[in-house]
JSON list of C-alpha atoms in Angstrom, two decimals:
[
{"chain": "U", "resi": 961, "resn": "UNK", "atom": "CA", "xyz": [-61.71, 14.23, 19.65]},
{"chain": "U", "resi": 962, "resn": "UNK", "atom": "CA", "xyz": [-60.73, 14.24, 15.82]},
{"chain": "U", "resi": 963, "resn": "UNK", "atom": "CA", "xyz": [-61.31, 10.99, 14.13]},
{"chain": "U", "resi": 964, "resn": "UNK", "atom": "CA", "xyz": [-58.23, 9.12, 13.48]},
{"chain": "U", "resi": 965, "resn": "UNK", "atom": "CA", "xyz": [-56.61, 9.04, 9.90]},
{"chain": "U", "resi": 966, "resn": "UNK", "atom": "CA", "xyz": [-54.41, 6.30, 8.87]},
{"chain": "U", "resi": 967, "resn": "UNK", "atom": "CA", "xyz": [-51.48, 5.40, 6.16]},
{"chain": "U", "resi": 968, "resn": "UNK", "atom": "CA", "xyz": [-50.04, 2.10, 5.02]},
{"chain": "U", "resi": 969, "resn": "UNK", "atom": "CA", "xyz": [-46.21, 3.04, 5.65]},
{"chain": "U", "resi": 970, "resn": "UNK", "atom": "CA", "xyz": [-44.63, 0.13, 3.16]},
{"chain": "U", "resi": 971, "resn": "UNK", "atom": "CA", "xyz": [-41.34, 0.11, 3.66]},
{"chain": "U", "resi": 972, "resn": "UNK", "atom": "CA", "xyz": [-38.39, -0.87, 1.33]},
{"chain": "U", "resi": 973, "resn": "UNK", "atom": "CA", "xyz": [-39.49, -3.42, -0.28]},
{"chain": "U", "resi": 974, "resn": "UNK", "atom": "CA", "xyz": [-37.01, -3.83, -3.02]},
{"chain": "U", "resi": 975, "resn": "UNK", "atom": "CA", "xyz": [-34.79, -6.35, -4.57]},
{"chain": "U", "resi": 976, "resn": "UNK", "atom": "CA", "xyz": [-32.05, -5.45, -2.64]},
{"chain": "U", "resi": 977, "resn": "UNK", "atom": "CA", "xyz": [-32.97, -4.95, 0.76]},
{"chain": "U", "resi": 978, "resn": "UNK", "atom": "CA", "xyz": [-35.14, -8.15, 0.49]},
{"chain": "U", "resi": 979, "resn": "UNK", "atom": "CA", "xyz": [-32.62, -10.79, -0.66]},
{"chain": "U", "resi": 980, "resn": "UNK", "atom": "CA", "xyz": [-32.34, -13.28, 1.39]},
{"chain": "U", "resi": 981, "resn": "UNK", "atom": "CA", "xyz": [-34.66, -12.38, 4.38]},
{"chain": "U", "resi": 982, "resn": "UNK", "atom": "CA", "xyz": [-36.39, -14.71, 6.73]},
{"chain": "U", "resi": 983, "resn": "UNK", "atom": "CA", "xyz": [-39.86, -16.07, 5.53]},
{"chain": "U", "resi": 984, "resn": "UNK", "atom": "CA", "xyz": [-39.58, -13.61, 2.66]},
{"chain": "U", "resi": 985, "resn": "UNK", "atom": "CA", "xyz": [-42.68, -15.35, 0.84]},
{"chain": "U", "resi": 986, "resn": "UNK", "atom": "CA", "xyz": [-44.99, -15.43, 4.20]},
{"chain": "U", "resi": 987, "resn": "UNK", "atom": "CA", "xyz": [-43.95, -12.04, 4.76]},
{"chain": "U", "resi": 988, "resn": "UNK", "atom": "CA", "xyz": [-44.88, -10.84, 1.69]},
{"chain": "U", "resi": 989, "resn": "UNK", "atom": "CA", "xyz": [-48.06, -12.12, 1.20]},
{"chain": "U", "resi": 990, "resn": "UNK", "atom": "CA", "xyz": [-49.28, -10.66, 4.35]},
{"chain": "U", "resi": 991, "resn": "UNK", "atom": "CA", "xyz": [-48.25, -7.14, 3.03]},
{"chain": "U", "resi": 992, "resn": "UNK", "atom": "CA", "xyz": [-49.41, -7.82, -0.31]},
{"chain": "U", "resi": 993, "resn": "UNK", "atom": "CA", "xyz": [-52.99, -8.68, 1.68]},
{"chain": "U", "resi": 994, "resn": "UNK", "atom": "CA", "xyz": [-52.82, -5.23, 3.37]},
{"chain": "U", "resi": 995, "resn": "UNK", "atom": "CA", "xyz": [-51.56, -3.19, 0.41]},
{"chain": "U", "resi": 996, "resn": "UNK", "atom": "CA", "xyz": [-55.16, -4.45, -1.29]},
{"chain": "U", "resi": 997, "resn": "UNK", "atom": "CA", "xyz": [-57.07, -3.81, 2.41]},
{"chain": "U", "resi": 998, "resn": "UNK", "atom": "CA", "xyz": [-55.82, -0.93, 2.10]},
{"chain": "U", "resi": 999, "resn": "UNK", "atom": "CA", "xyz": [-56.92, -0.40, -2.02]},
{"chain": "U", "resi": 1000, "resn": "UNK", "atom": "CA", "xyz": [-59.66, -1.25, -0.91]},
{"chain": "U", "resi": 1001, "resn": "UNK", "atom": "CA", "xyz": [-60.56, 0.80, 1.93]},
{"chain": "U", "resi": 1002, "resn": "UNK", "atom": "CA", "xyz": [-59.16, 3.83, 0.08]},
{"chain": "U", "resi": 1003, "resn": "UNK", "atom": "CA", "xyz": [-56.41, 4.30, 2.52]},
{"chain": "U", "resi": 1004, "resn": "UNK", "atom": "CA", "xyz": [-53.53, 6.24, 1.78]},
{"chain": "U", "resi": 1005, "resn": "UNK", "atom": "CA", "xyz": [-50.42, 3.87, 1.09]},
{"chain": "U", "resi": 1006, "resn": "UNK", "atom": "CA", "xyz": [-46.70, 5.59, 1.71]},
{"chain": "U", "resi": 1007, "resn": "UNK", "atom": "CA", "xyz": [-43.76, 3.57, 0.11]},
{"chain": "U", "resi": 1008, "resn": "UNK", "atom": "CA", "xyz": [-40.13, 4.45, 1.05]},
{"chain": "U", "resi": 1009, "resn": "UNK", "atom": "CA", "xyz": [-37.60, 3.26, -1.37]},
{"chain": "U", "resi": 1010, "resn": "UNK", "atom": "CA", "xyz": [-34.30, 3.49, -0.28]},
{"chain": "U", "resi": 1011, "resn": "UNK", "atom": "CA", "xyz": [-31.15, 4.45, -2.59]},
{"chain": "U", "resi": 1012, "resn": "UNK", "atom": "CA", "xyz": [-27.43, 5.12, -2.28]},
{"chain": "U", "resi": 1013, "resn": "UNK", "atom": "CA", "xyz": [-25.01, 6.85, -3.48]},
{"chain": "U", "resi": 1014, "resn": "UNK", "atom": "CA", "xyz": [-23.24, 5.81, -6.65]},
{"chain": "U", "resi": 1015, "resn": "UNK", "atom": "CA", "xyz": [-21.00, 3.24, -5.92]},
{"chain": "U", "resi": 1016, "resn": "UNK", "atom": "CA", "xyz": [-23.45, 1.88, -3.10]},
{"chain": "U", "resi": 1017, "resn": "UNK", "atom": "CA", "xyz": [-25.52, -1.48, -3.47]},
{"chain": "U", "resi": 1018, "resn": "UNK", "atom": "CA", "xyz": [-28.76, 0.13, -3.66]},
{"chain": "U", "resi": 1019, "resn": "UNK", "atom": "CA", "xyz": [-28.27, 3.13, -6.70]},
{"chain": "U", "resi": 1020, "resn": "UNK", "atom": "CA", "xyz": [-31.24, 4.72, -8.19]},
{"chain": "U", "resi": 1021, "resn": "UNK", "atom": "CA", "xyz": [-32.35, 2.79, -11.21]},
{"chain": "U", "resi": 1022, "resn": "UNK", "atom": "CA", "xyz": [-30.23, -0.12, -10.32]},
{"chain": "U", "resi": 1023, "resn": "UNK", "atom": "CA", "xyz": [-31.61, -3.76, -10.87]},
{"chain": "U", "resi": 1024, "resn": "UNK", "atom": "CA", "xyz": [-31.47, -4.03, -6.87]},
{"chain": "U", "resi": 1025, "resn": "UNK", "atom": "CA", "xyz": [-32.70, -0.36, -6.26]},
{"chain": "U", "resi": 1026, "resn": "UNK", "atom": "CA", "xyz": [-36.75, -1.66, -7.97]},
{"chain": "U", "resi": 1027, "resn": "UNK", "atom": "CA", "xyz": [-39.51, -3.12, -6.06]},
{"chain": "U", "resi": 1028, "resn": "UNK", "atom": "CA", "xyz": [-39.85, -6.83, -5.39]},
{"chain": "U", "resi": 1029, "resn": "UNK", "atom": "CA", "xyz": [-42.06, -8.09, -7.91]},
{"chain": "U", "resi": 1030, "resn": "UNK", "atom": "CA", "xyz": [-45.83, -7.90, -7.37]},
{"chain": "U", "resi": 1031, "resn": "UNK", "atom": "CA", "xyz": [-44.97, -4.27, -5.39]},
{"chain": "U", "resi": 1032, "resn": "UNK", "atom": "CA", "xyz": [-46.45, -1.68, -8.23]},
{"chain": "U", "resi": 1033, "resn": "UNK", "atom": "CA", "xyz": [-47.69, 1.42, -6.37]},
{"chain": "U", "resi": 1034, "resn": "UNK", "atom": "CA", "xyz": [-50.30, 3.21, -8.34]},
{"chain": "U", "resi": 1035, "resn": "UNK", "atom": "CA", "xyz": [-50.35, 7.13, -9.69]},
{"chain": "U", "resi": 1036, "resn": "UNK", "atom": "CA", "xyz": [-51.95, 7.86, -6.51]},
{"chain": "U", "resi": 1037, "resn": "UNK", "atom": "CA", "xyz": [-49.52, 6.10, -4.04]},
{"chain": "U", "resi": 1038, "resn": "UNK", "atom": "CA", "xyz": [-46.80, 8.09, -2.46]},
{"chain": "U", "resi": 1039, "resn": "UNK", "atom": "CA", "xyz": [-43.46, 6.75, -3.26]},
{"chain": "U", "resi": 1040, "resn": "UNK", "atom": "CA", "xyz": [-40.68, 8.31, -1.14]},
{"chain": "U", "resi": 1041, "resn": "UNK", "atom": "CA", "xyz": [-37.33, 8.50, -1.42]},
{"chain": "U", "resi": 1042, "resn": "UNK", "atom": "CA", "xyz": [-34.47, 7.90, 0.83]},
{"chain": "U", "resi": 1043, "resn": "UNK", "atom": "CA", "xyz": [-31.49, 7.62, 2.09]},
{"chain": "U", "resi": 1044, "resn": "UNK", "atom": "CA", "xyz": [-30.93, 7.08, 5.69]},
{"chain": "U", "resi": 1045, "resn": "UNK", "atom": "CA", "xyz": [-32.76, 4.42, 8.22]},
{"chain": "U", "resi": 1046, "resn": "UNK", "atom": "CA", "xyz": [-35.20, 7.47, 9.18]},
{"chain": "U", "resi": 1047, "resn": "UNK", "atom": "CA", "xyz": [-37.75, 7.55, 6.35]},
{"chain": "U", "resi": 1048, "resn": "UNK", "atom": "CA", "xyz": [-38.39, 11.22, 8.03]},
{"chain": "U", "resi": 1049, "resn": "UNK", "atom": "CA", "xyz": [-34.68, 12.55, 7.72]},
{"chain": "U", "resi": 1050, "resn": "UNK", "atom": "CA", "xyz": [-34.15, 14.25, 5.00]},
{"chain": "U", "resi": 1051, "resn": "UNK", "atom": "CA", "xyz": [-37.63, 13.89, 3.04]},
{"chain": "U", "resi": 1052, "resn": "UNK", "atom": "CA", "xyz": [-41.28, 14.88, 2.48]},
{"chain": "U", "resi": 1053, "resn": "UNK", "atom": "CA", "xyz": [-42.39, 12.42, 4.59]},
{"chain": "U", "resi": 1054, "resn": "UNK", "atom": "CA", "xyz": [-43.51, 13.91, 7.46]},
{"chain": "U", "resi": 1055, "resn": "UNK", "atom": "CA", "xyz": [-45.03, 16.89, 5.00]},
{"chain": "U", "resi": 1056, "resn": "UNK", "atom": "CA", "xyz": [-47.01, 14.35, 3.18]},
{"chain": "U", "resi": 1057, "resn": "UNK", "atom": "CA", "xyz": [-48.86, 13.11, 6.55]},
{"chain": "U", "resi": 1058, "resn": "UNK", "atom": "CA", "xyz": [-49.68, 16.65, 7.67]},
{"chain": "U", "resi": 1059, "resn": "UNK", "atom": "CA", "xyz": [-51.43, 17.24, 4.33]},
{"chain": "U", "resi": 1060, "resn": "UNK", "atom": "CA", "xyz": [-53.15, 14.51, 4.59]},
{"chain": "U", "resi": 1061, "resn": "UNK", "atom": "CA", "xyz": [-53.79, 14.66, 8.19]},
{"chain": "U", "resi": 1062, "resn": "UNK", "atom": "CA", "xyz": [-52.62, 11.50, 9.00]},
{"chain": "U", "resi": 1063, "resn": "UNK", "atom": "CA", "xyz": [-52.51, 10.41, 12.90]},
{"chain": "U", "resi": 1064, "resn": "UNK", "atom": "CA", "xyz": [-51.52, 6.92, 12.47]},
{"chain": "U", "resi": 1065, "resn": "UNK", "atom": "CA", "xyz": [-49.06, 4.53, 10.56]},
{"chain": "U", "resi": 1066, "resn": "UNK", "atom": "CA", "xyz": [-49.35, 0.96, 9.55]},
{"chain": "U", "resi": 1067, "resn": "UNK", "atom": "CA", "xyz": [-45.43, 0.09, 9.45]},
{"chain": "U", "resi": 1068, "resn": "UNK", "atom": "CA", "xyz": [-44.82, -3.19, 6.98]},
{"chain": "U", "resi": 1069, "resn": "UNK", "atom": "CA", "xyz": [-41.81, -4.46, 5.06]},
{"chain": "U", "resi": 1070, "resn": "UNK", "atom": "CA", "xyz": [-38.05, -5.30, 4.80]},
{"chain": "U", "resi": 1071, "resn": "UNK", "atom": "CA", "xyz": [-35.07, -4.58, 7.31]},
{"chain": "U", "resi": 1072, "resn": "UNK", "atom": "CA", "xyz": [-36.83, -4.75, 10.59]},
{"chain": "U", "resi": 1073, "resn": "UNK", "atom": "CA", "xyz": [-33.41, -3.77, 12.83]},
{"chain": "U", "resi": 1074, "resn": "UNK", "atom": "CA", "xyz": [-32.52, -0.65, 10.62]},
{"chain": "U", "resi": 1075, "resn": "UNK", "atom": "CA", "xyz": [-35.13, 1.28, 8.68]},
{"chain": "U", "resi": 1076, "resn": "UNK", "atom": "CA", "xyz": [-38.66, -0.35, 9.95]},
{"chain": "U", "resi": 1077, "resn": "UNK", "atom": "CA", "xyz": [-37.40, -0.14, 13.58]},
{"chain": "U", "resi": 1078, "resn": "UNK", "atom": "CA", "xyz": [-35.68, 3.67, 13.40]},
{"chain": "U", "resi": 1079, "resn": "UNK", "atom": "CA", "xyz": [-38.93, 4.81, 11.15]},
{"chain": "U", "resi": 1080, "resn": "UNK", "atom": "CA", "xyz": [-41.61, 3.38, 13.50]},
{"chain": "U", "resi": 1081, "resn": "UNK", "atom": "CA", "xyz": [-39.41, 5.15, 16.69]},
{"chain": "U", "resi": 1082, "resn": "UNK", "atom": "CA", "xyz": [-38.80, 8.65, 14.58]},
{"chain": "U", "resi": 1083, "resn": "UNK", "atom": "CA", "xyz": [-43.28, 8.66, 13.79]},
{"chain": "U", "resi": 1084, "resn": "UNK", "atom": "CA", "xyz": [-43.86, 8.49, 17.49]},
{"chain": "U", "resi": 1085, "resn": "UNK", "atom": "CA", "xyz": [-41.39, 11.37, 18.46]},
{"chain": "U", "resi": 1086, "resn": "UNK", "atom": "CA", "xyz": [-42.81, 13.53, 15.92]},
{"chain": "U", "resi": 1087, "resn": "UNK", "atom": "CA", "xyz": [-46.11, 13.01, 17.29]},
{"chain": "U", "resi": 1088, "resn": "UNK", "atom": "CA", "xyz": [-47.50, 10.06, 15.27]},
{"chain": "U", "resi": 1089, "resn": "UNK", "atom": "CA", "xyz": [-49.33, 6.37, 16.56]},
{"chain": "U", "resi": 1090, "resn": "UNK", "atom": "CA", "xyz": [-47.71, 3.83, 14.98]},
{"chain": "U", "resi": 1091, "resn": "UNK", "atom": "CA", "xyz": [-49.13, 0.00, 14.59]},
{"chain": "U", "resi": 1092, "resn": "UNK", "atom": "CA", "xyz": [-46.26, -2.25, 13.29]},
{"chain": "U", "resi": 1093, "resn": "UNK", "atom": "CA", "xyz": [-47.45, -5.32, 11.66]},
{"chain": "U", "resi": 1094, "resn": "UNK", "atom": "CA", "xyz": [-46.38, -8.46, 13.71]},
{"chain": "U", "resi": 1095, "resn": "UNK", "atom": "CA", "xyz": [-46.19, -10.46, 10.87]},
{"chain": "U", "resi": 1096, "resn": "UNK", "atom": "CA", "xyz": [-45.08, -7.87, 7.76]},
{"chain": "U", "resi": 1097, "resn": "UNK", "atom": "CA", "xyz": [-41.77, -7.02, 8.63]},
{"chain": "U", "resi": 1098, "resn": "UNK", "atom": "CA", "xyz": [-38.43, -9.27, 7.80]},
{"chain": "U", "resi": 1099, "resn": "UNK", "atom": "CA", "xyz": [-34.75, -8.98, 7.69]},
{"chain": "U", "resi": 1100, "resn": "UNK", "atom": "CA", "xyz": [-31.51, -11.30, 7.23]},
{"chain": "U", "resi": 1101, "resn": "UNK", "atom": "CA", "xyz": [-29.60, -13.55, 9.88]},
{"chain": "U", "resi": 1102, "resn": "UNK", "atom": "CA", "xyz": [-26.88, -11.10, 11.33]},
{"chain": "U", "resi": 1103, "resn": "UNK", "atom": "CA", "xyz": [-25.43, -11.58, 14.70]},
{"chain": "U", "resi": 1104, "resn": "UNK", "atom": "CA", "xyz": [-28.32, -13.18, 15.72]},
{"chain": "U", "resi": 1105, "resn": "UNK", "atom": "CA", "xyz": [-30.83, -15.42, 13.58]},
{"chain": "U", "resi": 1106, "resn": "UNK", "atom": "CA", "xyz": [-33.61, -12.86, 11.86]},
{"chain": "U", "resi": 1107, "resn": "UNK", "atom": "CA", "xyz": [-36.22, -14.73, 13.45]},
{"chain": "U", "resi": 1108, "resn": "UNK", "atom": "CA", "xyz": [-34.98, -13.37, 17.19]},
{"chain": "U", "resi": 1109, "resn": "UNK", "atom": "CA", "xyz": [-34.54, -10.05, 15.83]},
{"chain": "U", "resi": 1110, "resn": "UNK", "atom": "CA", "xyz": [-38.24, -9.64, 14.80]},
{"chain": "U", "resi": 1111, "resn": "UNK", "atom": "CA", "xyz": [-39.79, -11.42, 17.97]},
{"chain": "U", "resi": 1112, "resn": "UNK", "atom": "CA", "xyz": [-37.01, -8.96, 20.08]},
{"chain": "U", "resi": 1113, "resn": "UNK", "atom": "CA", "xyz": [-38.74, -5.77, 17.92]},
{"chain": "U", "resi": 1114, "resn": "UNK", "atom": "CA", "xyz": [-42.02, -7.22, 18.10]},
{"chain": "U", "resi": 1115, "resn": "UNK", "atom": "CA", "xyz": [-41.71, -7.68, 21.84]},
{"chain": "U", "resi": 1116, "resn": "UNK", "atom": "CA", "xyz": [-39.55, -3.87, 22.81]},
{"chain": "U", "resi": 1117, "resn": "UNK", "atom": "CA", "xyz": [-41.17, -2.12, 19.97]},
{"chain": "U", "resi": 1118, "resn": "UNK", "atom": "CA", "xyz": [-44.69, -2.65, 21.66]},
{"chain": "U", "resi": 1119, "resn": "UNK", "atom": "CA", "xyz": [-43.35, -0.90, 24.75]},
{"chain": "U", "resi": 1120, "resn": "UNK", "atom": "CA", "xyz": [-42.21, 2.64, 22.85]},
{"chain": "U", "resi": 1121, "resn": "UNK", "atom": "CA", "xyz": [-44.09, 5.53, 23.76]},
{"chain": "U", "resi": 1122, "resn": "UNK", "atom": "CA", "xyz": [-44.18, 9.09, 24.55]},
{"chain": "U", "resi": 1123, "resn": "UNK", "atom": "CA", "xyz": [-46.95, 10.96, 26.99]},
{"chain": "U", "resi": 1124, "resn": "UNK", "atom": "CA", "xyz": [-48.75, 11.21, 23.37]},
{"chain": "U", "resi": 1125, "resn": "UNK", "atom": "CA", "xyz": [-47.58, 8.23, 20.95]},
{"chain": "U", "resi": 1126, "resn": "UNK", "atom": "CA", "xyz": [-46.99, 5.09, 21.15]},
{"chain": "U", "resi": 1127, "resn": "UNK", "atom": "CA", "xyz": [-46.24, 2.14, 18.97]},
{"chain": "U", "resi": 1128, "resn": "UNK", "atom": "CA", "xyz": [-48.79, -1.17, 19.36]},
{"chain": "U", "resi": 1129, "resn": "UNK", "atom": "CA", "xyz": [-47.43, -4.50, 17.19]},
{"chain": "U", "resi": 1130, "resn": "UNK", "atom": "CA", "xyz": [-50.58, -6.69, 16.23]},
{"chain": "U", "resi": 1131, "resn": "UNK", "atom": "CA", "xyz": [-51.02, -9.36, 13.80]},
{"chain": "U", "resi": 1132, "resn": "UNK", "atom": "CA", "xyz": [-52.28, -8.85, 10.33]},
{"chain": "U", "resi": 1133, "resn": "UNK", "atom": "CA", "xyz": [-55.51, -10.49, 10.93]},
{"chain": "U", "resi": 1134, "resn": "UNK", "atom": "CA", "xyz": [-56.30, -7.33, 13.44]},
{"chain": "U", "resi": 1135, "resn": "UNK", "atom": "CA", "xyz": [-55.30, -4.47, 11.57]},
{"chain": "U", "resi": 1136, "resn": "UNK", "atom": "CA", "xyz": [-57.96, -2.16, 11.08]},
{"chain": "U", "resi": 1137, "resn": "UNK", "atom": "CA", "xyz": [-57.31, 0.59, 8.92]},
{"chain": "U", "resi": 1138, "resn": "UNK", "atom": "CA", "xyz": [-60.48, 2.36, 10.16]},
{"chain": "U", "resi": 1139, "resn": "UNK", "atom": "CA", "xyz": [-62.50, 1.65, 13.52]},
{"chain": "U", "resi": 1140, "resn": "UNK", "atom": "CA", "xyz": [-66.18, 1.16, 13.11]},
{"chain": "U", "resi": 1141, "resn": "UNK", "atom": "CA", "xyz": [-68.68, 4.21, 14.32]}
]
């Protein structure tokens, strides 16, 4: 069996998209902890930056449109850009893993119910694992309070598969980017 080859999928973390979400600080530091893990380990980090069309909330170059403070990916970071709830449709994403034979995603960051949740489900029908970070996703209040939408994705998300995928939600503290031989 071929070793397993992992990304840090960061996901929208930008002005926009994080105003106002639930624990935003808490949330943050925990995916500012794996972004350096992941520095560290010399694992390839993926981040998605939503944008819309002019006239939309979340235009390229707009003040809302840049990354949170403290989010700087480096030269060698892959910064994708999108424009639907699929980080897949419509991009290089999925390209970008083949080339670097990635098998499995480490899902953090902002808008659990739209783009973590419909990115994480996309991975695993195009034939990728995907470990979503219990604790490294957030979102707003909406029709229900943001802190019942990410314990209702952290519960159903963890029971998403295919025959050959599936998605597992773990704490932080267990994330290992790369298992020991």
């Amino acid at each position: 069996m071929k070793d397993e080859k992992v990304a840090l999928l960061v996901m929208d973390l930008q002005f926009g998209p994080l105003w106002g979400t639930y624990k935003k600080e808490e949330t943050m530091l925990v995916i500012k902890k794996l972004i350096k893990k992941a520095e560290l380990e010399d694992i390839p980090i993926i981040y998605t930056q939503h944008e819309e069309l002019p006239g939309g909330f979340l235009v390229k170059g707009s003040q809302y449109w840049q990354f949170e403070q403290g989010i700087s990916p480096r030269s060698k970071d892959i910064i994708i850009h999108k424009q639907a709830t699929d980080a897949f449709h419509n991009t290089s994403l999925k390209d970008e893993l083949h080339k670097r034979e990635i098998t499995r995603l480490v899902v953090v960051g902002a808008r659990t119910e739209y783009c973590v949740d419909t990115t994480c489900r996309a991975a695993i029908a195009l034939g990728f694992n995907v470990t979503l970070v219990e604790d490294g996703h957030t979102c707003i209040d909406g029709v229900i309070p943001a802190e019942s939408i990410i314990k209702h994705h952290n519960y159903n998300l963890n029971t998403v598969a295919t025959l050959e995928t599936c998605i597992s939600v773990l704490p932080s503290d267990q994330v290992i980017f790369r298992k020991e031989s």
